C-alpha cells in the first residue's frame, strides 16, 4: 500500500462523465492525498485524514505539487510506418496537392510504408510515439488501424496494438479502421470496397480477434465519413454490419463537410463521433441528446494551419458530452501531447483550463467506454494519475509547448520524468 | 578533443546571417561529423574525412541522428516572480480587462510580485525556466528586466541575469528594459517617467553595470513602443539617451498599432526590432534596408489566440533579416521552447522548416549581436549544438508539442535529455 501525500491540488474529477455546462467540475481537494493498493486506488481525501487513516502505507511525498488523473487520448492513429516531413515541407514551399500526390505523398505514402513494414518495425515506431505520449501524461490511448486497407496489414496493425499494450506501460484501446480510405485496389469503386469491408474484412477481423485477443472485448470499428471517402450511406452500411457482428462503434464525422455523420453516430449508438468541425446545430442537438461523446481534435486544424475548430460552446450549450483527443497521425498532426491539446482547446475552443482537463480525462474515458475504470481518481479505479511540476493544475493550459508532468503513475507504478 | 560522428544530417548554417529570400540555406552535410576542442568547434565536415583527419579524438557516436546549431532565443522576459494563471482563467471565463485589473491582474501583478521577490527567489524561478529552455535546445537566451520599473528592482533583475549566466548551463544575454511600462508612481505621467529614465535610471544602470559586470559589454536597452505606453517621441528620447551612454539598442515595435517603431529602430541602428505584427510596408522597407534584425514572436498572438502574425513573407521579399524568438513572459505567452516557435512559424508565418531553423539560430544570433560566436557550426565558433531524436531536421517543425532534442551540447559539454 502506498500513500501519495502533500498534494497542493488533488483534482479527482470524481462523479462520472460531465454533460454540457457541467463540464469542468474538478472535485478538487486542497492539501490532499491518494492511497493505492496494488494497481488500484483505495482512497482519496484530505492529507491529514489519509495519513491518519493509513499510518502504515509507504509514503511518497509529492512536495506540494498538483495531481490530476492520467490523460486518456481517445483518438489516435498510433500505428504507422514512415513519416511525411517531405510532404509538410512541399506544402510550405507552395506545392499543390497534385504535385504532392505525384511525389508519392498523402495517405498512400503511409499506406505503402505500412504495408511494407514488418510487425517488429511497426511496433518499434509506434512504441516510440507511445512512450512519448506516456511521458507527457497519456496513460490510456486509443489506436486505430487503417494504413493497410487489406486484411493482412490491418490484422498486423491490430497485432501491433495488442503486443504494445502487453509490453509498454501505456494502455492501448484498439480500433479497427479498414474504412479509413479507399485503397488503390478499389480506386473509383467505393461501393466495391464497402462490400468488401462488410462481407469479408469485418467477419475476418472478428474471427482473428476471437482467436488472438485472449478474450478481450471486440475492438471499436471506425469509419471516415467524408465527401469523396465514405458517403453517409456507405458509412451506415459499414457501421450497421459492424454492429450486427457485435463491434462497438466510433465515427470520423464532419471534418471538412457536414454530411450528417454526427446524427448517424447518435442514431447507431456509437460511443463517440470525432472531429466535428462542420457539424450543424441540428446534428449537434441530436448528438447531445444521446450518450455518444463528441470528440474534438483541435490539433488537426492547428497542424494544417486552418482557422476553424469544433463548435465546442454549442455542444456544451446543447448539453452534449465533450472530450478532447490528439488525432496523432503522420499527415495532419504529429503531436503526442494531450497537454498541448488542452492549451489549444483553451485558446481555440474557448474552454477553461478545468473544462479542458475534464474533457481530457473523465469524458475522454467515456469516449472509449472506460469511464468506469479510468479518467478520475476514485476508490476502485485504476491508480492512473499524474504528478505535475507545479502546484497549480491551470498551468497545464496556461503554459504550453513543454512537459509539465513530473511523474506518471500507471496502475500504481511510478514513472518519473527527468527534471 | 571530441569527435561527434555518424550524423545523418549535419546542419551547419555556415556562412553568416541570411538576408531576405536567402533565408534557409542550411549548409547541410549528409553523413557528417563535428570536431570540438574544449569549448569550441575545430572542424565540421564529412564523417569519413573527419574520422581520418582526427583519429585520436574521443569518439561520440550519434547513431545516425541529425545535428543542428543550438537555438538562440533573442527575446524573452525570463526574470520575473509569480504567475498569472488566474488571469488566464478569468479571460476564458469571459471576464473583462477591467475585471481582471480589479482582481490585481495584468503587468502590475507581476510588477508587485517581482518587487517583493528576493534575488534568490527571482533566480530560483528564472532558473527553472532557463533549464526548461535549455533542455528544449536553447543554448543562448536573451533576458530583459522590466518588472521592477524602479532602479532597485531593475538592478536586482540585472543581478539575477548575471548570476544565472554564471551558474546555469544556458548563456544569457542581458537587456535593461526600464521602459517596459509606466509604473504606478508615474501613472498618467509618461513624460515624467521618460525623464526619470533618461536622467536617472539609465545613468545609474550604466554606473552599476561598470561596477558589477566584470567588464562585460553594456546590456541592450529596449523600449515598449506602443500606443498608451511609450509613444514614438518618448521612445526616441529614451533610445537616444541610451545610445549616447553607449548602450546597444533593441525595440518592441508594432505589436498592436503601427507607430513607426520599426523605422525608428533602423534609423537609430538598433540591433533588432521585435514583434512587428502591424508594421506597414513602408516601415518594412526601411527596416530591410538596414542591419536591424526583424524579430518575430509568433508565440504571442498564439498565446492570446489572436489571428494576426508578423508579415514574414513581406520582410523576406524586402530583403530583411528575419529571426524568431519566444517572447517568454507571464502575461501573454509562457512557453520556453524554440522548437514550438519553429512549428508555429511554419504554420502561421508560412516559413519552410529550413527557414524557421535559420531564423532560430544564425539570424537569431545576429539579433543579439552574437553572430560571430554562436548560431552556426563552424570552426572557431562555440561548440553549441543539438543532437535530435531523429535523423531529419524537418521534424522540428513537422512534429510539435514535444521535445525532439536528445542531447544539448553547450561549449563542448554534453547535457543528455532522458529518453
PDB file of N, CA, C and O in Angstrom, chain A residues 84-86 88-89 92 132 136 299 302-303 305 307 330 333-337 340 344 346-348 350-351 393-394 397-403 418, chain B residues 84-86 88-89 92 132 136 299 302-303 305 307 330 333-337 340 344 346-348 350-351 393-394 397-403 418:
ATOM      1  N   UNK A  84       5.975  11.855 -43.076  1.00  0.00           N
ATOM      2  CA  UNK A  84       5.646  12.682 -44.236  1.00  0.00           C
ATOM      3  C   UNK A  84       6.171  14.096 -44.064  1.00  0.00           C
ATOM      4  O   UNK A  84       5.543  15.080 -44.468  1.00  0.00           O
ATOM      5  N   UNK A  85       7.383  14.203 -43.477  1.00  0.00           N
ATOM      6  CA  UNK A  85       8.035  15.507 -43.311  1.00  0.00           C
ATOM      7  C   UNK A  85       8.240  16.160 -44.675  1.00  0.00           C
ATOM      8  O   UNK A  85       8.113  17.377 -44.833  1.00  0.00           O
ATOM      9  N   UNK A  86       8.529  15.333 -45.674  1.00  0.00           N
ATOM     10  CA  UNK A  86       8.746  15.823 -47.021  1.00  0.00           C
ATOM     11  C   UNK A  86       7.507  16.548 -47.564  1.00  0.00           C
ATOM     12  O   UNK A  86       7.586  17.630 -48.143  1.00  0.00           O
ATOM     13  N   UNK A  88       5.057  17.825 -45.750  1.00  0.00           N
ATOM     14  CA  UNK A  88       4.873  19.045 -44.957  1.00  0.00           C
ATOM     15  C   UNK A  88       5.697  20.182 -45.556  1.00  0.00           C
ATOM     16  O   UNK A  88       5.214  21.298 -45.742  1.00  0.00           O
ATOM     17  N   UNK A  89       6.944  19.872 -45.901  1.00  0.00           N
ATOM     18  CA  UNK A  89       7.826  20.882 -46.487  1.00  0.00           C
ATOM     19  C   UNK A  89       7.324  21.333 -47.852  1.00  0.00           C
ATOM     20  O   UNK A  89       7.334  22.520 -48.167  1.00  0.00           O
ATOM     21  N   UNK A  92       4.602  23.856 -47.637  1.00  0.00           N
ATOM     22  CA  UNK A  92       5.094  25.178 -47.251  1.00  0.00           C
ATOM     23  C   UNK A  92       5.873  25.842 -48.368  1.00  0.00           C
ATOM     24  O   UNK A  92       6.014  27.062 -48.407  1.00  0.00           O
ATOM     25  N   UNK A 132       6.461   8.514 -25.821  1.00  0.00           N
ATOM     26  CA  UNK A 132       6.388   9.977 -25.734  1.00  0.00           C
ATOM     27  C   UNK A 132       5.050  10.405 -25.143  1.00  0.00           C
ATOM     28  O   UNK A 132       4.997  11.216 -24.215  1.00  0.00           O
ATOM     29  N   UNK A 136       4.319  12.402 -21.505  1.00  0.00           N
ATOM     30  CA  UNK A 136       3.547  13.653 -21.447  1.00  0.00           C
ATOM     31  C   UNK A 136       2.189  13.455 -20.759  1.00  0.00           C
ATOM     32  O   UNK A 136       1.348  14.337 -20.789  1.00  0.00           O
ATOM     33  N   UNK A 299      -5.842  19.610 -32.575  1.00  0.00           N
ATOM     34  CA  UNK A 299      -4.520  19.519 -33.194  1.00  0.00           C
ATOM     35  C   UNK A 299      -4.601  19.439 -34.711  1.00  0.00           C
ATOM     36  O   UNK A 299      -3.641  19.809 -35.394  1.00  0.00           O
ATOM     37  N   UNK A 302      -5.037  22.925 -36.188  1.00  0.00           N
ATOM     38  CA  UNK A 302      -3.767  23.596 -35.868  1.00  0.00           C
ATOM     39  C   UNK A 302      -2.644  23.076 -36.761  1.00  0.00           C
ATOM     40  O   UNK A 302      -1.888  23.854 -37.347  1.00  0.00           O
ATOM     41  N   UNK A 303      -2.547  21.757 -36.876  1.00  0.00           N
ATOM     42  CA  UNK A 303      -1.477  21.160 -37.685  1.00  0.00           C
ATOM     43  C   UNK A 303      -1.535  21.619 -39.133  1.00  0.00           C
ATOM     44  O   UNK A 303      -0.508  21.786 -39.784  1.00  0.00           O
ATOM     45  N   UNK A 305      -2.856  24.496 -40.046  1.00  0.00           N
ATOM     46  CA  UNK A 305      -2.942  25.965 -40.047  1.00  0.00           C
ATOM     47  C   UNK A 305      -4.289  26.441 -40.567  1.00  0.00           C
ATOM     48  O   UNK A 305      -4.374  27.439 -41.271  1.00  0.00           O
ATOM     49  N   UNK A 307      -8.291  27.699 -39.650  1.00  0.00           N
ATOM     50  CA  UNK A 307      -8.808  28.610 -38.618  1.00  0.00           C
ATOM     51  C   UNK A 307     -10.063  28.071 -37.935  1.00  0.00           C
ATOM     52  O   UNK A 307     -10.506  28.625 -36.932  1.00  0.00           O
ATOM     53  N   UNK A 330       0.429  10.827 -39.194  1.00  0.00           N
ATOM     54  CA  UNK A 330       1.586  11.387 -39.908  1.00  0.00           C
ATOM     55  C   UNK A 330       1.237  12.448 -40.942  1.00  0.00           C
ATOM     56  O   UNK A 330       2.130  13.137 -41.433  1.00  0.00           O
ATOM     57  N   UNK A 333      -1.238  15.894 -38.180  1.00  0.00           N
ATOM     58  CA  UNK A 333      -0.856  16.358 -36.847  1.00  0.00           C
ATOM     59  C   UNK A 333      -0.039  15.315 -36.106  1.00  0.00           C
ATOM     60  O   UNK A 333      -0.594  14.377 -35.546  1.00  0.00           O
ATOM     61  N   UNK A 334       1.273  15.480 -36.126  1.00  0.00           N
ATOM     62  CA  UNK A 334       2.159  14.572 -35.399  1.00  0.00           C
ATOM     63  C   UNK A 334       2.455  15.203 -34.042  1.00  0.00           C
ATOM     64  O   UNK A 334       3.450  15.899 -33.872  1.00  0.00           O
ATOM     65  N   UNK A 335       1.541  15.023 -33.116  1.00  0.00           N
ATOM     66  CA  UNK A 335       1.708  15.530 -31.758  1.00  0.00           C
ATOM     67  C   UNK A 335       1.154  14.504 -30.787  1.00  0.00           C
ATOM     68  O   UNK A 335       0.001  14.128 -30.870  1.00  0.00           O
ATOM     69  N   UNK A 336       1.993  14.064 -29.862  1.00  0.00           N
ATOM     70  CA  UNK A 336       1.582  13.041 -28.892  1.00  0.00           C
ATOM     71  C   UNK A 336       1.033  13.633 -27.604  1.00  0.00           C
ATOM     72  O   UNK A 336       0.550  12.896 -26.750  1.00  0.00           O
ATOM     73  N   UNK A 337       1.119  14.948 -27.415  1.00  0.00           N
ATOM     74  CA  UNK A 337       0.891  15.530 -26.089  1.00  0.00           C
ATOM     75  C   UNK A 337      -0.542  16.013 -25.866  1.00  0.00           C
ATOM     76  O   UNK A 337      -0.999  16.965 -26.508  1.00  0.00           O
ATOM     77  N   UNK A 340      -0.661  19.712 -24.742  1.00  0.00           N
ATOM     78  CA  UNK A 340      -0.753  20.742 -25.766  1.00  0.00           C
ATOM     79  C   UNK A 340      -2.186  20.862 -26.300  1.00  0.00           C
ATOM     80  O   UNK A 340      -2.653  21.958 -26.608  1.00  0.00           O
ATOM     81  N   UNK A 344      -4.405  24.236 -26.577  1.00  0.00           N
ATOM     82  CA  UNK A 344      -5.125  24.631 -27.800  1.00  0.00           C
ATOM     83  C   UNK A 344      -6.611  24.825 -27.524  1.00  0.00           C
ATOM     84  O   UNK A 344      -7.223  25.783 -28.004  1.00  0.00           O
ATOM     85  N   UNK A 346      -8.189  25.647 -24.851  1.00  0.00           N
ATOM     86  CA  UNK A 346      -8.489  26.899 -24.154  1.00  0.00           C
ATOM     87  C   UNK A 346      -8.460  28.064 -25.129  1.00  0.00           C
ATOM     88  O   UNK A 346      -9.313  28.948 -25.082  1.00  0.00           O
ATOM     89  N   UNK A 347      -7.491  28.066 -26.019  1.00  0.00           N
ATOM     90  CA  UNK A 347      -7.342  29.208 -26.916  1.00  0.00           C
ATOM     91  C   UNK A 347      -8.318  29.177 -28.087  1.00  0.00           C
ATOM     92  O   UNK A 347      -8.818  30.214 -28.511  1.00  0.00           O
ATOM     93  N   UNK A 348      -8.608  27.990 -28.635  1.00  0.00           N
ATOM     94  CA  UNK A 348      -9.408  27.957 -29.863  1.00  0.00           C
ATOM     95  C   UNK A 348     -10.815  27.406 -29.694  1.00  0.00           C
ATOM     96  O   UNK A 348     -11.675  27.644 -30.528  1.00  0.00           O
ATOM     97  N   UNK A 350     -12.165  27.879 -26.619  1.00  0.00           N
ATOM     98  CA  UNK A 350     -12.570  28.770 -25.514  1.00  0.00           C
ATOM     99  C   UNK A 350     -13.046  27.989 -24.292  1.00  0.00           C
ATOM    100  O   UNK A 350     -13.952  28.415 -23.574  1.00  0.00           O
ATOM    101  N   UNK A 351     -12.450  26.832 -24.065  1.00  0.00           N
ATOM    102  CA  UNK A 351     -12.706  26.116 -22.816  1.00  0.00           C
ATOM    103  C   UNK A 351     -11.888  26.759 -21.700  1.00  0.00           C
ATOM    104  O   UNK A 351     -10.856  27.383 -21.946  1.00  0.00           O
ATOM    105  N   UNK A 393      -2.964  23.190 -11.273  1.00  0.00           N
ATOM    106  CA  UNK A 393      -3.340  22.430 -12.476  1.00  0.00           C
ATOM    107  C   UNK A 393      -3.561  23.333 -13.678  1.00  0.00           C
ATOM    108  O   UNK A 393      -3.443  22.903 -14.832  1.00  0.00           O
ATOM    109  N   UNK A 394      -3.909  24.608 -13.440  1.00  0.00           N
ATOM    110  CA  UNK A 394      -4.208  25.505 -14.561  1.00  0.00           C
ATOM    111  C   UNK A 394      -2.996  25.747 -15.451  1.00  0.00           C
ATOM    112  O   UNK A 394      -3.130  26.132 -16.613  1.00  0.00           O
ATOM    113  N   UNK A 397      -2.736  24.398 -19.109  1.00  0.00           N
ATOM    114  CA  UNK A 397      -3.226  25.113 -20.293  1.00  0.00           C
ATOM    115  C   UNK A 397      -2.574  26.486 -20.461  1.00  0.00           C
ATOM    116  O   UNK A 397      -2.367  26.948 -21.579  1.00  0.00           O
ATOM    117  N   UNK A 398      -2.289  27.116 -19.329  1.00  0.00           N
ATOM    118  CA  UNK A 398      -1.732  28.480 -19.330  1.00  0.00           C
ATOM    119  C   UNK A 398      -0.336  28.466 -19.964  1.00  0.00           C
ATOM    120  O   UNK A 398      -0.044  29.225 -20.887  1.00  0.00           O
ATOM    121  N   UNK A 399       0.523  27.599 -19.456  1.00  0.00           N
ATOM    122  CA  UNK A 399       1.828  27.393 -20.081  1.00  0.00           C
ATOM    123  C   UNK A 399       1.639  26.386 -21.223  1.00  0.00           C
ATOM    124  O   UNK A 399       0.672  25.632 -21.215  1.00  0.00           O
ATOM    125  N   UNK A 400       2.554  26.327 -22.158  1.00  0.00           N
ATOM    126  CA  UNK A 400       2.392  25.360 -23.246  1.00  0.00           C
ATOM    127  C   UNK A 400       3.733  25.095 -23.919  1.00  0.00           C
ATOM    128  O   UNK A 400       4.701  25.833 -23.700  1.00  0.00           O
ATOM    129  N   UNK A 401       3.763  24.042 -24.724  1.00  0.00           N
ATOM    130  CA  UNK A 401       4.953  23.763 -25.542  1.00  0.00           C
ATOM    131  C   UNK A 401       6.002  22.908 -24.846  1.00  0.00           C
ATOM    132  O   UNK A 401       6.970  22.486 -25.480  1.00  0.00           O
ATOM    133  N   UNK A 402       5.840  22.665 -23.537  1.00  0.00           N
ATOM    134  CA  UNK A 402       6.816  21.870 -22.793  1.00  0.00           C
ATOM    135  C   UNK A 402       6.071  20.817 -21.972  1.00  0.00           C
ATOM    136  O   UNK A 402       4.842  20.786 -21.964  1.00  0.00           O
ATOM    137  N   UNK A 403       6.811  19.972 -21.258  1.00  0.00           N
ATOM    138  CA  UNK A 403       6.207  18.893 -20.480  1.00  0.00           C
ATOM    139  C   UNK A 403       6.072  19.304 -19.015  1.00  0.00           C
ATOM    140  O   UNK A 403       7.075  19.553 -18.354  1.00  0.00           O
ATOM    141  N   UNK A 418      12.651  12.939 -16.190  1.00  0.00           N
ATOM    142  CA  UNK A 418      13.867  13.612 -15.702  1.00  0.00           C
ATOM    143  C   UNK A 418      13.504  15.051 -15.342  1.00  0.00           C
ATOM    144  O   UNK A 418      12.580  15.632 -15.904  1.00  0.00           O
TER     145      UNK A 418
ATOM    146  N   UNK B  84       0.452  34.186 -13.688  1.00  0.00           N
ATOM    147  CA  UNK B  84      -0.845  34.803 -13.930  1.00  0.00           C
ATOM    148  C   UNK B  84      -1.833  33.791 -14.503  1.00  0.00           C
ATOM    149  O   UNK B  84      -2.654  34.116 -15.359  1.00  0.00           O
ATOM    150  N   UNK B  85      -1.765  32.559 -13.977  1.00  0.00           N
ATOM    151  CA  UNK B  85      -2.704  31.511 -14.392  1.00  0.00           C
ATOM    152  C   UNK B  85      -4.138  31.947 -14.078  1.00  0.00           C
ATOM    153  O   UNK B  85      -5.066  31.675 -14.843  1.00  0.00           O
ATOM    154  N   UNK B  86      -4.298  32.648 -12.970  1.00  0.00           N
ATOM    155  CA  UNK B  86      -5.610  33.133 -12.560  1.00  0.00           C
ATOM    156  C   UNK B  86      -6.226  34.054 -13.614  1.00  0.00           C
ATOM    157  O   UNK B  86      -7.394  33.933 -13.979  1.00  0.00           O
ATOM    158  N   UNK B  88      -5.375  34.194 -16.801  1.00  0.00           N
ATOM    159  CA  UNK B  88      -5.642  33.386 -17.992  1.00  0.00           C
ATOM    160  C   UNK B  88      -7.025  32.744 -17.876  1.00  0.00           C
ATOM    161  O   UNK B  88      -7.838  32.788 -18.813  1.00  0.00           O
ATOM    162  N   UNK B  89      -7.300  32.186 -16.713  1.00  0.00           N
ATOM    163  CA  UNK B  89      -8.596  31.547 -16.479  1.00  0.00           C
ATOM    164  C   UNK B  89      -9.734  32.568 -16.528  1.00  0.00           C
ATOM    165  O   UNK B  89     -10.781  32.305 -17.127  1.00  0.00           O
ATOM    166  N   UNK B  92     -10.778  33.396 -19.987  1.00  0.00           N
ATOM    167  CA  UNK B  92     -11.547  32.322 -20.614  1.00  0.00           C
ATOM    168  C   UNK B  92     -12.943  32.205 -20.027  1.00  0.00           C
ATOM    169  O   UNK B  92     -13.852  31.675 -20.656  1.00  0.00           O
ATOM    170  N   UNK B 132      14.447  24.648 -18.453  1.00  0.00           N
ATOM    171  CA  UNK B 132      13.492  24.099 -19.423  1.00  0.00           C
ATOM    172  C   UNK B 132      13.879  24.522 -20.840  1.00  0.00           C
ATOM    173  O   UNK B 132      13.950  23.688 -21.753  1.00  0.00           O
ATOM    174  N   UNK B 136      15.107  22.069 -24.051  1.00  0.00           N
ATOM    175  CA  UNK B 136      14.429  22.109 -25.354  1.00  0.00           C
ATOM    176  C   UNK B 136      15.321  22.716 -26.443  1.00  0.00           C
ATOM    177  O   UNK B 136      14.860  22.997 -27.530  1.00  0.00           O
ATOM    178  N   UNK B 299       4.667  33.197 -30.769  1.00  0.00           N
ATOM    179  CA  UNK B 299       4.033  32.691 -29.552  1.00  0.00           C
ATOM    180  C   UNK B 299       3.075  33.697 -28.934  1.00  0.00           C
ATOM    181  O   UNK B 299       2.145  33.292 -28.222  1.00  0.00           O
ATOM    182  N   UNK B 302      -0.295  33.576 -30.735  1.00  0.00           N
ATOM    183  CA  UNK B 302      -0.821  32.249 -30.408  1.00  0.00           C
ATOM    184  C   UNK B 302      -1.299  32.202 -28.961  1.00  0.00           C
ATOM    185  O   UNK B 302      -2.400  31.735 -28.667  1.00  0.00           O
ATOM    186  N   UNK B 303      -0.467  32.682 -28.054  1.00  0.00           N
ATOM    187  CA  UNK B 303      -0.818  32.650 -26.632  1.00  0.00           C
ATOM    188  C   UNK B 303      -2.106  33.401 -26.346  1.00  0.00           C
ATOM    189  O   UNK B 303      -2.882  33.018 -25.469  1.00  0.00           O
ATOM    190  N   UNK B 305      -4.480  33.781 -28.591  1.00  0.00           N
ATOM    191  CA  UNK B 305      -5.485  33.296 -29.541  1.00  0.00           C
ATOM    192  C   UNK B 305      -5.882  34.370 -30.537  1.00  0.00           C
ATOM    193  O   UNK B 305      -7.043  34.498 -30.915  1.00  0.00           O
ATOM    194  N   UNK B 307      -5.299  36.165 -34.402  1.00  0.00           N
ATOM    195  CA  UNK B 307      -5.121  35.568 -35.733  1.00  0.00           C
ATOM    196  C   UNK B 307      -4.021  36.228 -36.546  1.00  0.00           C
ATOM    197  O   UNK B 307      -3.625  35.726 -37.590  1.00  0.00           O
ATOM    198  N   UNK B 330       5.002  36.109 -18.430  1.00  0.00           N
ATOM    199  CA  UNK B 330       3.881  35.524 -17.686  1.00  0.00           C
ATOM    200  C   UNK B 330       2.510  35.998 -18.146  1.00  0.00           C
ATOM    201  O   UNK B 330       1.498  35.415 -17.756  1.00  0.00           O
ATOM    202  N   UNK B 333       2.488  34.761 -23.063  1.00  0.00           N
ATOM    203  CA  UNK B 333       2.991  33.510 -23.642  1.00  0.00           C
ATOM    204  C   UNK B 333       4.058  32.887 -22.755  1.00  0.00           C
ATOM    205  O   UNK B 333       5.221  33.290 -22.788  1.00  0.00           O
ATOM    206  N   UNK B 334       3.653  31.909 -21.956  1.00  0.00           N
ATOM    207  CA  UNK B 334       4.599  31.188 -21.106  1.00  0.00           C
ATOM    208  C   UNK B 334       5.009  29.918 -21.841  1.00  0.00           C
ATOM    209  O   UNK B 334       4.427  28.853 -21.641  1.00  0.00           O
ATOM    210  N   UNK B 335       5.952  30.061 -22.736  1.00  0.00           N
ATOM    211  CA  UNK B 335       6.489  28.932 -23.488  1.00  0.00           C
ATOM    212  C   UNK B 335       7.983  29.121 -23.639  1.00  0.00           C
ATOM    213  O   UNK B 335       8.431  30.128 -24.166  1.00  0.00           O
ATOM    214  N   UNK B 336       8.742  28.151 -23.202  1.00  0.00           N
ATOM    215  CA  UNK B 336      10.204  28.241 -23.255  1.00  0.00           C
ATOM    216  C   UNK B 336      10.783  27.617 -24.516  1.00  0.00           C
ATOM    217  O   UNK B 336      11.990  27.736 -24.746  1.00  0.00           O
ATOM    218  N   UNK B 337       9.970  26.931 -25.328  1.00  0.00           N
ATOM    219  CA  UNK B 337      10.518  26.074 -26.387  1.00  0.00           C
ATOM    220  C   UNK B 337      10.628  26.763 -27.745  1.00  0.00           C
ATOM    221  O   UNK B 337       9.625  27.109 -28.368  1.00  0.00           O
ATOM    222  N   UNK B 340       8.826  24.779 -30.509  1.00  0.00           N
ATOM    223  CA  UNK B 340       7.428  25.080 -30.783  1.00  0.00           C
ATOM    224  C   UNK B 340       7.280  26.354 -31.611  1.00  0.00           C
ATOM    225  O   UNK B 340       6.401  26.465 -32.466  1.00  0.00           O
ATOM    226  N   UNK B 344       5.198  26.815 -35.047  1.00  0.00           N
ATOM    227  CA  UNK B 344       4.241  27.906 -35.276  1.00  0.00           C
ATOM    228  C   UNK B 344       4.616  28.712 -36.517  1.00  0.00           C
ATOM    229  O   UNK B 344       3.738  29.076 -37.315  1.00  0.00           O
ATOM    230  N   UNK B 346       6.185  27.887 -39.191  1.00  0.00           N
ATOM    231  CA  UNK B 346       5.845  27.209 -40.444  1.00  0.00           C
ATOM    232  C   UNK B 346       4.353  27.340 -40.730  1.00  0.00           C
ATOM    233  O   UNK B 346       3.947  27.579 -41.857  1.00  0.00           O
ATOM    234  N   UNK B 347       3.543  27.202 -39.701  1.00  0.00           N
ATOM    235  CA  UNK B 347       2.101  27.208 -39.920  1.00  0.00           C
ATOM    236  C   UNK B 347       1.525  28.620 -40.078  1.00  0.00           C
ATOM    237  O   UNK B 347       0.613  28.833 -40.865  1.00  0.00           O
ATOM    238  N   UNK B 348       2.051  29.598 -39.340  1.00  0.00           N
ATOM    239  CA  UNK B 348       1.410  30.917 -39.358  1.00  0.00           C
ATOM    240  C   UNK B 348       2.219  32.010 -40.049  1.00  0.00           C
ATOM    241  O   UNK B 348       1.666  33.027 -40.428  1.00  0.00           O
ATOM    242  N   UNK B 350       4.254  30.911 -42.526  1.00  0.00           N
ATOM    243  CA  UNK B 350       4.472  30.188 -43.790  1.00  0.00           C
ATOM    244  C   UNK B 350       5.955  30.081 -44.149  1.00  0.00           C
ATOM    245  O   UNK B 350       6.333  30.114 -45.325  1.00  0.00           O
ATOM    246  N   UNK B 351       6.793  29.952 -43.141  1.00  0.00           N
ATOM    247  CA  UNK B 351       8.200  29.643 -43.397  1.00  0.00           C
ATOM    248  C   UNK B 351       8.338  28.153 -43.684  1.00  0.00           C
ATOM    249  O   UNK B 351       7.519  27.347 -43.254  1.00  0.00           O
ATOM    250  N   UNK B 393      16.046  16.924 -39.736  1.00  0.00           N
ATOM    251  CA  UNK B 393      15.843  18.206 -39.043  1.00  0.00           C
ATOM    252  C   UNK B 393      14.431  18.757 -39.241  1.00  0.00           C
ATOM    253  O   UNK B 393      13.930  19.540 -38.423  1.00  0.00           O
ATOM    254  N   UNK B 394      13.769  18.366 -40.345  1.00  0.00           N
ATOM    255  CA  UNK B 394      12.443  18.925 -40.636  1.00  0.00           C
ATOM    256  C   UNK B 394      11.413  18.514 -39.594  1.00  0.00           C
ATOM    257  O   UNK B 394      10.375  19.185 -39.433  1.00  0.00           O
ATOM    258  N   UNK B 397       9.818  21.062 -37.089  1.00  0.00           N
ATOM    259  CA  UNK B 397       8.619  21.848 -37.373  1.00  0.00           C
ATOM    260  C   UNK B 397       7.406  20.980 -37.694  1.00  0.00           C
ATOM    261  O   UNK B 397       6.274  21.344 -37.362  1.00  0.00           O
ATOM    262  N   UNK B 398       7.670  19.861 -38.352  1.00  0.00           N
ATOM    263  CA  UNK B 398       6.594  18.958 -38.788  1.00  0.00           C
ATOM    264  C   UNK B 398       5.888  18.368 -37.567  1.00  0.00           C
ATOM    265  O   UNK B 398       4.664  18.440 -37.431  1.00  0.00           O
ATOM    266  N   UNK B 399       6.646  17.785 -36.665  1.00  0.00           N
ATOM    267  CA  UNK B 399       6.084  17.336 -35.396  1.00  0.00           C
ATOM    268  C   UNK B 399       6.059  18.534 -34.449  1.00  0.00           C
ATOM    269  O   UNK B 399       6.793  19.497 -34.665  1.00  0.00           O
ATOM    270  N   UNK B 400       5.274  18.477 -33.413  1.00  0.00           N
ATOM    271  CA  UNK B 400       5.248  19.613 -32.487  1.00  0.00           C
ATOM    272  C   UNK B 400       4.700  19.171 -31.138  1.00  0.00           C
ATOM    273  O   UNK B 400       4.124  18.091 -31.011  1.00  0.00           O
ATOM    274  N   UNK B 401       4.875  20.028 -30.133  1.00  0.00           N
ATOM    275  CA  UNK B 401       4.268  19.793 -28.824  1.00  0.00           C
ATOM    276  C   UNK B 401       5.110  18.956 -27.876  1.00  0.00           C
ATOM    277  O   UNK B 401       4.760  18.802 -26.710  1.00  0.00           O
ATOM    278  N   UNK B 402       6.212  18.379 -28.383  1.00  0.00           N
ATOM    279  CA  UNK B 402       7.072  17.540 -27.548  1.00  0.00           C
ATOM    280  C   UNK B 402       8.531  17.960 -27.753  1.00  0.00           C
ATOM    281  O   UNK B 402       8.817  18.850 -28.559  1.00  0.00           O
ATOM    282  N   UNK B 403       9.435  17.329 -27.026  1.00  0.00           N
ATOM    283  CA  UNK B 403      10.848  17.691 -27.109  1.00  0.00           C
ATOM    284  C   UNK B 403      11.585  16.747 -28.053  1.00  0.00           C
ATOM    285  O   UNK B 403      11.662  15.552 -27.793  1.00  0.00           O
ATOM    286  N   UNK B 418      16.575  12.796 -20.879  1.00  0.00           N
ATOM    287  CA  UNK B 418      16.171  11.402 -20.668  1.00  0.00           C
ATOM    288  C   UNK B 418      15.506  10.899 -21.946  1.00  0.00           C
ATOM    289  O   UNK B 418      14.915  11.669 -22.706  1.00  0.00           O
TER     290      UNK B 418
END
